[in-house]
Short mmCIF file of C-alpha atoms and ligand atoms in Angstrom, two decimals:
data_model
loop_
_atom_site.label_atom_id
_atom_site.label_comp_id
_atom_site.label_asym_id
_atom_site.label_seq_id
_atom_site.Cartn_x
_atom_site.Cartn_y
_atom_site.Cartn_z
CA MET X 463 -10.28 32.41 8.72
CA THR X 464 -8.42 31.46 5.51
CA LEU X 465 -8.49 27.79 4.66
CA PRO X 466 -5.38 25.93 3.51
CA VAL X 467 -5.51 25.59 -0.30
CA ALA X 468 -4.56 22.40 -2.12
CA LEU X 469 -4.36 21.56 -5.81
CA ILE X 470 -4.75 17.92 -6.85
CA THR X 471 -3.75 16.79 -10.32
CA GLY X 472 -5.45 13.46 -11.03
CA LEU X 473 -8.41 14.31 -8.77
CA THR X 474 -10.71 12.15 -10.90
CA GLY X 475 -8.56 9.01 -10.45
CA GLN X 476 -8.67 6.42 -7.70
CA ASP X 477 -6.20 8.16 -5.38
CA GLY X 478 -7.36 11.69 -6.16
CA SER X 479 -10.93 10.77 -5.21
CA TYR X 480 -9.91 9.50 -1.78
CA LEU X 481 -7.43 12.31 -1.22
CA VAL X 482 -9.98 15.04 -1.95
CA GLU X 483 -12.33 13.47 0.62
CA LEU X 484 -9.55 13.45 3.21
CA LEU X 485 -8.51 17.06 2.55
CA LEU X 486 -12.11 18.31 2.67
CA GLN X 487 -12.58 16.53 6.01
CA LYS X 488 -9.43 18.25 7.26
CA GLY X 489 -10.78 21.69 6.32
CA TYR X 490 -8.93 22.41 3.09
CA ARG X 491 -10.17 24.31 0.08
CA VAL X 492 -9.46 21.92 -2.80
CA PHE X 493 -9.00 22.56 -6.51
CA GLY X 494 -8.87 19.63 -8.88
CA LEU X 495 -7.37 19.52 -12.34
CA VAL X 496 -9.80 17.79 -14.69
CA ARG X 497 -8.87 16.95 -18.26
CA ARG X 498 -11.26 17.04 -21.16
CA ALA X 499 -12.76 13.69 -22.13
CA SER X 500 -15.51 12.76 -24.56
CA THR X 501 -17.48 11.17 -21.72
CA PHE X 502 -18.04 12.29 -18.12
CA ASN X 503 -14.88 11.54 -16.12
CA THR X 504 -15.83 12.86 -12.67
CA GLY X 505 -17.82 9.80 -11.56
CA ARG X 506 -15.51 9.10 -8.60
CA VAL X 507 -15.96 12.59 -7.13
CA ASP X 508 -19.41 13.78 -8.20
CA HIS X 509 -20.92 12.73 -4.85
CA LEU X 510 -18.85 15.44 -3.11
CA LEU X 511 -20.57 18.24 -5.00
CA ASP X 512 -23.79 17.56 -3.10
CA THR X 513 -22.00 18.31 0.18
CA PHE X 514 -19.40 20.96 -0.63
CA ASP X 515 -19.96 24.21 -2.53
CA THR X 516 -17.44 25.86 -4.87
CA ASN X 517 -15.84 27.74 -1.96
CA ARG X 518 -14.48 24.39 -0.78
CA LEU X 519 -14.23 22.28 -3.92
CA GLU X 520 -13.74 23.34 -7.51
CA PHE X 521 -12.90 21.47 -10.69
CA LEU X 522 -10.76 23.32 -13.21
CA ARG X 523 -9.97 22.32 -16.77
CA GLY X 524 -6.34 21.58 -17.60
CA ASP X 525 -4.04 18.92 -18.99
CA LEU X 526 -0.55 17.69 -18.15
CA THR X 527 0.36 17.94 -21.82
CA ASP X 528 -0.51 21.66 -21.85
CA GLY X 529 1.96 23.66 -19.78
CA SER X 530 0.12 26.94 -20.25
CA SER X 531 -3.03 25.50 -18.64
CA LEU X 532 -0.98 24.41 -15.61
CA ALA X 533 0.69 27.81 -15.20
CA ARG X 534 -2.67 29.58 -15.54
CA LEU X 535 -4.23 27.44 -12.81
CA LEU X 536 -1.24 27.89 -10.50
CA ARG X 537 -1.44 31.68 -10.94
CA LEU X 538 -5.18 31.59 -10.22
CA ILE X 539 -5.11 29.26 -7.21
CA LYS X 540 -1.72 29.86 -5.58
CA PRO X 541 -1.94 26.58 -3.66
CA GLY X 542 -0.01 25.96 -0.46
CA GLU X 543 0.08 22.22 -1.20
CA ILE X 544 0.15 20.41 -4.54
CA TYR X 545 -0.57 16.71 -4.82
CA HIS X 546 0.71 15.71 -8.23
CA LEU X 547 -1.05 12.42 -9.04
CA ALA X 548 -2.09 12.71 -12.69
CA ALA X 549 -0.40 10.39 -15.19
CA GLN X 550 -0.91 7.69 -17.79
CA THR X 551 -0.85 5.00 -15.10
CA HIS X 552 -1.26 1.67 -16.90
CA VAL X 553 2.01 -0.27 -17.19
CA MET X 554 0.94 -2.53 -20.09
CA VAL X 555 -0.52 0.44 -21.98
CA SER X 556 2.82 2.25 -21.60
CA PHE X 557 4.38 -0.31 -23.98
CA GLU X 558 1.78 0.70 -26.57
CA ILE X 559 1.86 4.49 -26.04
CA PRO X 560 5.35 5.15 -24.64
CA GLU X 561 5.61 8.71 -25.96
CA TYR X 562 2.33 9.80 -24.39
CA THR X 563 3.27 8.01 -21.17
CA ALA X 564 6.57 9.90 -20.97
CA ASP X 565 4.85 13.13 -22.00
CA THR X 566 2.38 12.98 -19.12
CA ILE X 567 4.79 11.64 -16.50
CA VAL X 568 8.14 13.25 -17.28
CA LEU X 569 7.23 16.40 -19.17
CA GLY X 570 3.96 16.80 -17.26
CA THR X 571 5.91 16.91 -14.01
CA ILE X 572 8.50 19.31 -15.41
CA ARG X 573 5.73 21.56 -16.79
CA LEU X 574 4.13 21.67 -13.34
CA LEU X 575 7.40 22.42 -11.57
CA GLU X 576 8.34 25.11 -14.11
CA GLY X 577 4.87 26.59 -13.70
CA VAL X 578 5.45 26.87 -9.96
CA ARG X 579 8.79 28.62 -10.59
CA GLU X 580 7.30 30.94 -13.18
CA VAL X 581 4.40 32.00 -10.96
CA GLY X 582 6.80 32.48 -8.05
CA ILE X 583 4.93 30.53 -5.38
CA GLN X 584 6.49 28.16 -2.81
CA PRO X 585 4.03 25.32 -2.23
CA LYS X 586 4.83 21.96 -0.71
CA ILE X 587 4.66 19.46 -3.58
CA TYR X 588 3.94 15.72 -3.43
CA ASN X 589 5.05 13.70 -6.46
CA ALA X 590 3.50 10.28 -7.08
CA CYS X 591 6.41 7.93 -7.73
CA SER X 592 5.86 4.16 -7.93
CA SER X 593 7.28 0.85 -6.74
CA GLU X 594 7.44 -0.11 -10.43
CA VAL X 595 10.74 1.81 -10.56
CA PHE X 596 12.41 -1.06 -8.64
CA GLY X 597 11.77 -3.59 -11.42
CA ASN X 598 13.36 -6.90 -10.46
CA THR X 599 15.58 -5.50 -7.70
CA PRO X 600 15.33 -8.22 -5.03
CA PRO X 601 12.71 -7.70 -2.30
CA PRO X 602 12.19 -6.12 0.16
CA GLN X 603 12.55 -2.76 -1.60
CA ASN X 604 13.08 0.49 0.32
CA GLU X 605 14.27 4.06 -0.30
CA HIS X 606 17.84 2.82 -0.88
CA SER X 607 17.01 0.00 -3.31
CA PRO X 608 18.38 0.47 -6.85
CA MET X 609 15.90 1.57 -9.48
CA ALA X 610 15.79 -0.83 -12.44
CA PRO X 611 12.68 0.04 -14.51
CA ARG X 612 11.15 -2.62 -16.75
CA SER X 613 8.53 -0.61 -18.67
CA PRO X 614 8.22 2.80 -20.33
CA TYR X 615 5.91 3.72 -17.42
CA ALA X 616 8.51 2.78 -14.80
CA ALA X 617 11.32 4.51 -16.70
CA ALA X 618 9.21 7.68 -16.86
CA LYS X 619 8.39 7.48 -13.14
CA ALA X 620 12.09 7.05 -12.32
CA CYS X 621 12.94 10.08 -14.47
CA ALA X 622 10.21 12.21 -12.84
CA TYR X 623 11.50 11.12 -9.41
CA HIS X 624 14.99 12.34 -10.30
CA CYS X 625 13.63 15.59 -11.76
CA CYS X 626 11.84 16.24 -8.47
CA ARG X 627 15.06 15.65 -6.52
CA ILE X 628 16.95 17.95 -8.90
CA TYR X 629 14.40 20.75 -8.42
CA ARG X 630 14.45 20.14 -4.66
CA GLU X 631 18.20 20.43 -4.41
CA GLY X 632 18.94 22.76 -7.33
CA HIS X 633 16.05 25.21 -7.00
CA ARG X 634 15.47 24.69 -3.25
CA MET X 635 11.84 23.71 -3.83
CA TRP X 636 9.81 21.75 -1.24
CA ILE X 637 9.17 18.51 -3.15
CA ALA X 638 8.69 15.01 -1.72
CA ASN X 639 8.44 11.73 -3.62
CA GLY X 640 6.05 9.08 -2.36
CA ILE X 641 7.23 5.69 -3.67
CA LEU X 642 3.93 3.88 -3.28
CA PHE X 643 3.44 0.16 -3.75
CA ASN X 644 0.21 -1.07 -5.35
CA HIS X 645 -2.94 0.11 -3.61
CA GLU X 646 -6.42 -0.88 -4.58
CA SER X 647 -10.05 -0.20 -3.70
CA PRO X 648 -13.56 -0.42 -5.13
CA ARG X 649 -12.62 2.74 -7.08
CA ARG X 650 -9.64 1.09 -8.81
CA GLY X 651 -9.77 1.32 -12.60
CA GLU X 652 -11.41 -1.74 -14.15
CA THR X 653 -8.36 -2.68 -16.25
CA PHE X 654 -5.96 -3.18 -13.32
CA VAL X 655 -5.77 -6.82 -12.34
CA THR X 656 -7.42 -6.64 -8.89
CA ARG X 657 -10.49 -4.77 -10.05
CA LYS X 658 -10.66 -6.77 -13.27
CA VAL X 659 -10.86 -9.91 -11.12
CA THR X 660 -13.33 -8.64 -8.50
CA ARG X 661 -15.61 -7.17 -11.16
CA ALA X 662 -15.52 -10.45 -13.08
CA VAL X 663 -16.25 -12.42 -9.89
CA ALA X 664 -19.33 -10.27 -9.24
CA ARG X 665 -20.59 -10.56 -12.81
CA ILE X 666 -20.00 -14.33 -12.92
CA LYS X 667 -21.81 -14.71 -9.59
CA LEU X 668 -24.80 -12.79 -11.01
CA GLY X 669 -24.76 -14.77 -14.27
CA LEU X 670 -23.69 -11.78 -16.40
CA GLN X 671 -20.51 -13.37 -17.74
CA ASN X 672 -18.76 -16.73 -17.52
CA LYS X 673 -15.04 -16.19 -18.25
CA VAL X 674 -12.29 -13.72 -17.46
CA MET X 675 -9.05 -13.55 -19.47
CA LEU X 676 -5.86 -12.89 -17.53
CA GLY X 677 -2.10 -12.76 -18.18
CA ASN X 678 0.77 -13.53 -15.79
CA LEU X 679 -0.59 -15.13 -12.59
CA GLU X 680 2.85 -15.61 -10.99
CA ALA X 681 3.76 -11.95 -10.42
CA HIS X 682 3.74 -10.85 -6.76
CA ARG X 683 2.49 -7.48 -5.59
CA ASP X 684 2.38 -5.76 -2.20
CA TRP X 685 -1.28 -4.71 -2.31
CA GLY X 686 -2.62 -2.13 0.16
CA TYR X 687 -5.89 -0.25 0.61
CA ALA X 688 -5.97 3.08 -1.24
CA PRO X 689 -7.73 5.26 1.41
CA GLU X 690 -4.91 4.43 3.84
CA PHE X 691 -2.26 5.27 1.24
CA VAL X 692 -3.62 8.78 0.55
CA GLU X 693 -3.37 9.44 4.30
CA ALA X 694 0.37 8.79 3.89
CA MET X 695 0.53 11.39 1.07
CA TRP X 696 -0.95 14.01 3.38
CA ARG X 697 1.43 13.07 6.20
CA ILE X 698 4.41 13.40 3.85
CA LEU X 699 3.43 17.02 3.14
CA GLN X 700 2.99 17.85 6.82
CA GLN X 701 6.71 17.26 7.50
CA GLU X 702 9.05 20.16 8.14
CA GLU X 703 11.56 19.03 5.50
CA PRO X 704 10.91 17.37 2.11
CA ASP X 705 12.03 13.76 1.80
CA ASP X 706 11.23 10.54 -0.11
CA TYR X 707 9.24 7.68 1.42
CA VAL X 708 8.33 4.10 0.53
CA ILE X 709 4.69 3.37 1.40
CA ALA X 710 3.77 -0.34 1.49
CA THR X 711 2.11 -3.01 3.58
CA GLY X 712 5.10 -5.38 3.77
CA ASP X 713 2.91 -8.30 2.67
CA SER X 714 3.17 -9.68 -0.86
CA HIS X 715 0.87 -12.07 -2.74
CA SER X 716 0.74 -13.50 -6.25
CA VAL X 717 -1.95 -12.61 -8.77
CA LEU X 718 -3.04 -16.25 -8.49
CA GLU X 719 -3.54 -15.88 -4.71
CA PHE X 720 -5.69 -12.80 -5.38
CA VAL X 721 -7.74 -14.79 -7.89
CA GLU X 722 -8.16 -17.74 -5.49
CA GLU X 723 -9.24 -15.49 -2.61
CA ALA X 724 -11.71 -13.46 -4.69
CA PHE X 725 -13.40 -16.43 -6.37
CA GLY X 726 -13.36 -18.50 -3.16
CA TYR X 727 -14.96 -15.67 -1.16
CA ALA X 728 -17.86 -15.58 -3.66
CA GLY X 729 -18.20 -19.37 -3.54
CA LEU X 730 -16.92 -19.86 -7.11
CA ALA X 731 -14.31 -22.29 -8.49
CA TRP X 732 -11.78 -20.05 -10.28
CA ARG X 733 -10.48 -22.82 -12.59
CA GLN X 734 -13.90 -22.95 -14.28
CA HIS X 735 -13.81 -19.26 -15.13
CA VAL X 736 -10.21 -18.05 -15.61
CA GLU X 737 -8.40 -18.39 -18.95
CA ILE X 738 -4.93 -17.20 -19.88
CA ASP X 739 -4.66 -14.86 -22.85
CA ALA X 740 -1.11 -14.48 -24.17
CA ARG X 741 -1.93 -10.96 -25.36
CA LEU X 742 -2.14 -9.87 -21.70
CA ILE X 743 1.41 -11.02 -20.93
CA ARG X 744 3.77 -8.02 -20.88
CA PRO X 745 6.99 -7.78 -22.91
CA LEU X 746 8.67 -7.46 -19.49
CA ASP X 747 7.00 -7.82 -16.10
CA VAL X 748 8.02 -7.03 -12.54
CA ASP X 749 8.22 -10.33 -10.68
CA TYR X 750 8.18 -9.60 -6.97
CA LEU X 751 7.33 -6.36 -5.17
CA LEU X 752 7.47 -6.30 -1.36
CA GLY X 753 7.92 -2.94 0.32
CA ASP X 754 9.91 -2.06 3.40
CA SER X 755 8.19 1.06 4.76
CA ARG X 756 9.99 1.31 8.11
CA LYS X 757 11.03 4.91 7.41
CA ALA X 758 7.38 6.00 6.88
CA ARG X 759 6.25 4.03 9.90
CA SER X 760 8.72 5.76 12.21
CA LYS X 761 8.93 9.29 10.72
CA LEU X 762 5.32 9.70 9.52
CA ARG X 763 3.76 7.43 12.15
CA TRP X 764 1.89 5.82 9.26
CA GLN X 765 0.92 2.20 9.09
CA PRO X 766 -1.50 0.14 7.01
CA LYS X 767 -4.52 -1.44 8.69
CA THR X 768 -6.37 -3.47 6.06
CA SER X 769 -5.10 -7.01 5.45
CA PHE X 770 -4.83 -8.68 2.04
CA LYS X 771 -7.93 -10.81 2.66
CA GLU X 772 -9.94 -7.85 3.95
CA LEU X 773 -8.99 -5.86 0.84
CA VAL X 774 -10.13 -8.64 -1.50
CA HIS X 775 -13.42 -8.98 0.40
CA ILE X 776 -14.07 -5.21 0.37
CA MET X 777 -13.58 -5.16 -3.40
CA VAL X 778 -15.70 -8.24 -4.13
CA ASP X 779 -18.53 -6.96 -1.90
CA ALA X 780 -18.44 -3.53 -3.57
CA ASP X 781 -18.51 -5.01 -7.07
CA LEU X 782 -21.40 -7.33 -6.18
CA LYS X 783 -23.32 -4.34 -4.88
CA ARG X 784 -22.49 -2.20 -7.93
CA GLU X 785 -23.41 -4.92 -10.44
CA ARG X 786 -26.73 -5.55 -8.66
CA ILE X 787 -27.54 -1.83 -8.83
CA LEU X 788 -26.64 -1.75 -12.53
CA LEU X 789 -28.84 -4.79 -13.11
CA GLU X 790 -31.74 -3.06 -11.42
CA GLY X 791 -31.14 0.01 -13.60
CA THR X 792 -30.82 2.44 -10.72
CA ALA X 793 -27.24 3.65 -11.37
CA ALA X 794 -26.67 7.31 -10.50
CA HIS X 795 -26.22 9.92 -13.22
CA HIS X 796 -22.61 11.20 -13.41
CA GLY X 797 -21.11 14.44 -14.63
CA ALA X 798 -22.74 17.01 -12.35
CA GLY X 799 -19.39 18.68 -11.62
CA LEU X 800 -18.76 19.51 -15.25
CA ALA X 801 -21.77 21.70 -15.78
CA HIS X 802 -19.64 24.87 -15.88
CA LEU X 803 -16.71 23.46 -17.89
P1 NAP C 2151 -5.63 6.55 -11.94
O1 NAP C 2151 -6.82 6.06 -11.21
O2 NAP C 2151 -5.28 5.95 -13.25
O3 NAP C 2151 -5.82 8.13 -12.13
C1 NAP C 2151 -4.97 8.86 -12.98
C2 NAP C 2151 -5.43 10.31 -13.01
O4 NAP C 2151 -4.61 11.05 -13.93
C3 NAP C 2151 -6.89 10.48 -13.50
O5 NAP C 2151 -7.48 11.53 -12.79
C4 NAP C 2151 -6.69 10.86 -14.95
O6 NAP C 2151 -7.77 11.55 -15.51
C5 NAP C 2151 -5.48 11.77 -14.81
N1 NAP C 2151 -4.79 12.03 -16.08
C6 NAP C 2151 -4.31 11.12 -16.96
N2 NAP C 2151 -3.76 11.74 -18.01
C7 NAP C 2151 -3.89 13.08 -17.80
C8 NAP C 2151 -3.53 14.24 -18.51
N3 NAP C 2151 -2.92 14.18 -19.70
N4 NAP C 2151 -3.80 15.45 -17.97
C9 NAP C 2151 -4.44 15.54 -16.78
N5 NAP C 2151 -4.83 14.48 -16.05
C10 NAP C 2151 -4.55 13.26 -16.56
O7 NAP C 2151 -4.31 6.46 -11.03
P2 NAP C 2151 -4.19 6.24 -9.43
O8 NAP C 2151 -4.19 4.79 -9.17
O9 NAP C 2151 -5.14 7.15 -8.74
O10 NAP C 2151 -2.69 6.73 -9.21
C11 NAP C 2151 -2.39 8.08 -8.84
C12 NAP C 2151 -0.90 8.33 -9.08
O11 NAP C 2151 -0.13 7.45 -8.27
C13 NAP C 2151 -0.45 8.09 -10.50
O12 NAP C 2151 0.58 9.00 -10.83
C14 NAP C 2151 0.12 6.67 -10.46
O13 NAP C 2151 1.10 6.49 -11.47
C15 NAP C 2151 0.73 6.66 -9.07
N6 NAP C 2151 0.80 5.34 -8.42
C16 NAP C 2151 -0.31 4.58 -8.27
C17 NAP C 2151 -0.24 3.37 -7.61
C18 NAP C 2151 -1.44 2.49 -7.40
O14 NAP C 2151 -1.24 1.32 -7.03
N7 NAP C 2151 -2.64 2.98 -7.57
C19 NAP C 2151 0.99 2.95 -7.06
C20 NAP C 2151 2.10 3.76 -7.23
C21 NAP C 2151 1.99 4.98 -7.90
P3 NAP C 2151 -9.08 10.73 -16.08
O15 NAP C 2151 -9.90 10.40 -14.86
O16 NAP C 2151 -9.72 11.70 -16.98
O17 NAP C 2151 -8.57 9.49 -16.76
O1 G4F C 2152 -2.83 -4.47 -11.81
P1 G4F C 2152 -1.66 -4.23 -12.67
O2 G4F C 2152 -1.91 -3.72 -14.04
O3 G4F C 2152 -0.71 -3.26 -11.85
P2 G4F C 2152 0.86 -2.92 -11.98
O4 G4F C 2152 1.39 -3.24 -13.32
O5 G4F C 2152 1.54 -3.54 -10.80
O6 G4F C 2152 0.85 -1.33 -11.85
C1 G4F C 2152 0.06 -0.67 -10.86
O7 G4F C 2152 0.83 -0.54 -9.69
C2 G4F C 2152 2.00 0.29 -9.83
C3 G4F C 2152 2.71 0.30 -8.47
O8 G4F C 2152 3.64 -0.75 -8.41
C4 G4F C 2152 1.56 1.67 -10.24
F1 G4F C 2152 2.64 2.49 -10.34
C5 G4F C 2152 0.84 1.60 -11.57
O9 G4F C 2152 0.37 2.89 -11.93
C6 G4F C 2152 -0.36 0.68 -11.42
O10 G4F C 2152 -1.26 1.28 -10.52
O11 G4F C 2152 -0.81 -5.60 -12.82
C7 G4F C 2152 -0.37 -6.30 -11.68
C8 G4F C 2152 0.18 -7.63 -12.13
C9 G4F C 2152 1.19 -7.57 -13.27
O12 G4F C 2152 2.27 -8.43 -13.01
C10 G4F C 2152 0.43 -8.05 -14.49
O13 G4F C 2152 1.26 -8.68 -15.47
O14 G4F C 2152 -0.90 -8.42 -12.63
C11 G4F C 2152 -0.50 -9.05 -13.84
N1 G4F C 2152 -1.70 -9.36 -14.63
C12 G4F C 2152 -2.11 -10.61 -14.96
N2 G4F C 2152 -3.21 -10.55 -15.71
C13 G4F C 2152 -2.54 -8.47 -15.18
C14 G4F C 2152 -3.51 -9.22 -15.87
N3 G4F C 2152 -2.58 -7.12 -15.14
C15 G4F C 2152 -3.60 -6.51 -15.79
N4 G4F C 2152 -3.68 -5.15 -15.75
N5 G4F C 2152 -4.56 -7.20 -16.49
C16 G4F C 2152 -4.55 -8.57 -16.57
O15 G4F C 2152 -5.41 -9.18 -17.20
#
């Protein structure tokens, strides 16, 4: 029996790591694009190599800024589904490296789509768009809300979204945009605010640090749980026709509320440990994101399960566990998947 074949760009990121687990459970053969880094960057997915051999899971070298590497991989793999997740994903960083941000997000997406055309395959393609594209458009935001980007990252995501629609309509390609609101987990990068806070809470609790510097505490985000959001990505690609979907919990909280819940859960007084650093305040910020995902709930039969408080507790518990393991010096060795690259 031939297995369905999927390619994930951004396999080593938060979402890619949960998505690859889901696809392997569902019986796919999965290829992941891994970029070259000077340190091991497969820590989120190395555990899978103990369970799945290279017939089911393979990492391949490539980069969004190198169109020839993408075309070569597409020719080699001929995937039936492509989950395009890779990007420069940090909004604040996009103000500092706007060209690279646009290169990965806009040109990276075009390079991938042109590679698909050049190789002559007809996969279903998921493109990772973002709620950041709505900027300060009043909440709740849905598929019809105007896009009003407020960062180079958001502008690039809006452009890539439109490129995908143009290729869908103009070249009759099967491409769907997932407009996902913030989603977090213990695998979230340490420089995003939720993980920065839960990691700091764990380290303060264990006496490893005393302060954490933060920026704008007033911004509101609709925070969901990442493993549930990658399930939505898969459901989007199982539809007969390509379409665009908002994926969100419909529950919004401020950064301050996140801070209060995380510190309170660990029995700490946040005011004694949080300081504001003006350097972390963005030139422009998005004030209030609150998603209306009724379309996904009815058409995809998708709905979130984990509440805001449960999410905060999951992340604090995981960081406490991880910091204790690091303290004891028993952290696992990473990088096993790169042996052949
Ligand atoms: P993430 O954890 O930052 O992962 C980004 C991935 O992209 C990593 O695998 C990274 O590789 C890879 N990457 C970066 N630059 C690359 C390049 N030049 N060539 C190849 N790969 C490259 O992001 P995430 O949270 O999983 O998000 C996945 C996607 O969803 C992104 O497109 C993001 O913009 C979008 N999104 C995320 C959220 C959210 O709340 N998480 C919400 C809406 C949309 P390394 O591991 O080597 O760094
Ligand atoms: O955690 P953040 O950096 O996430 P942000 O900017 O909402 O972007 C994330 O979600 C998007 C979906 O809407 C994704 F497309 C994107 O790739 C990324 O995953 O910041 C959240 C809020 C902001 O208002 C920020 O100003 O937290 C505020 N904040 C306050 N102090 C901070 C900090 N953000 C960060 N990263 N670090 C701080 O110290």
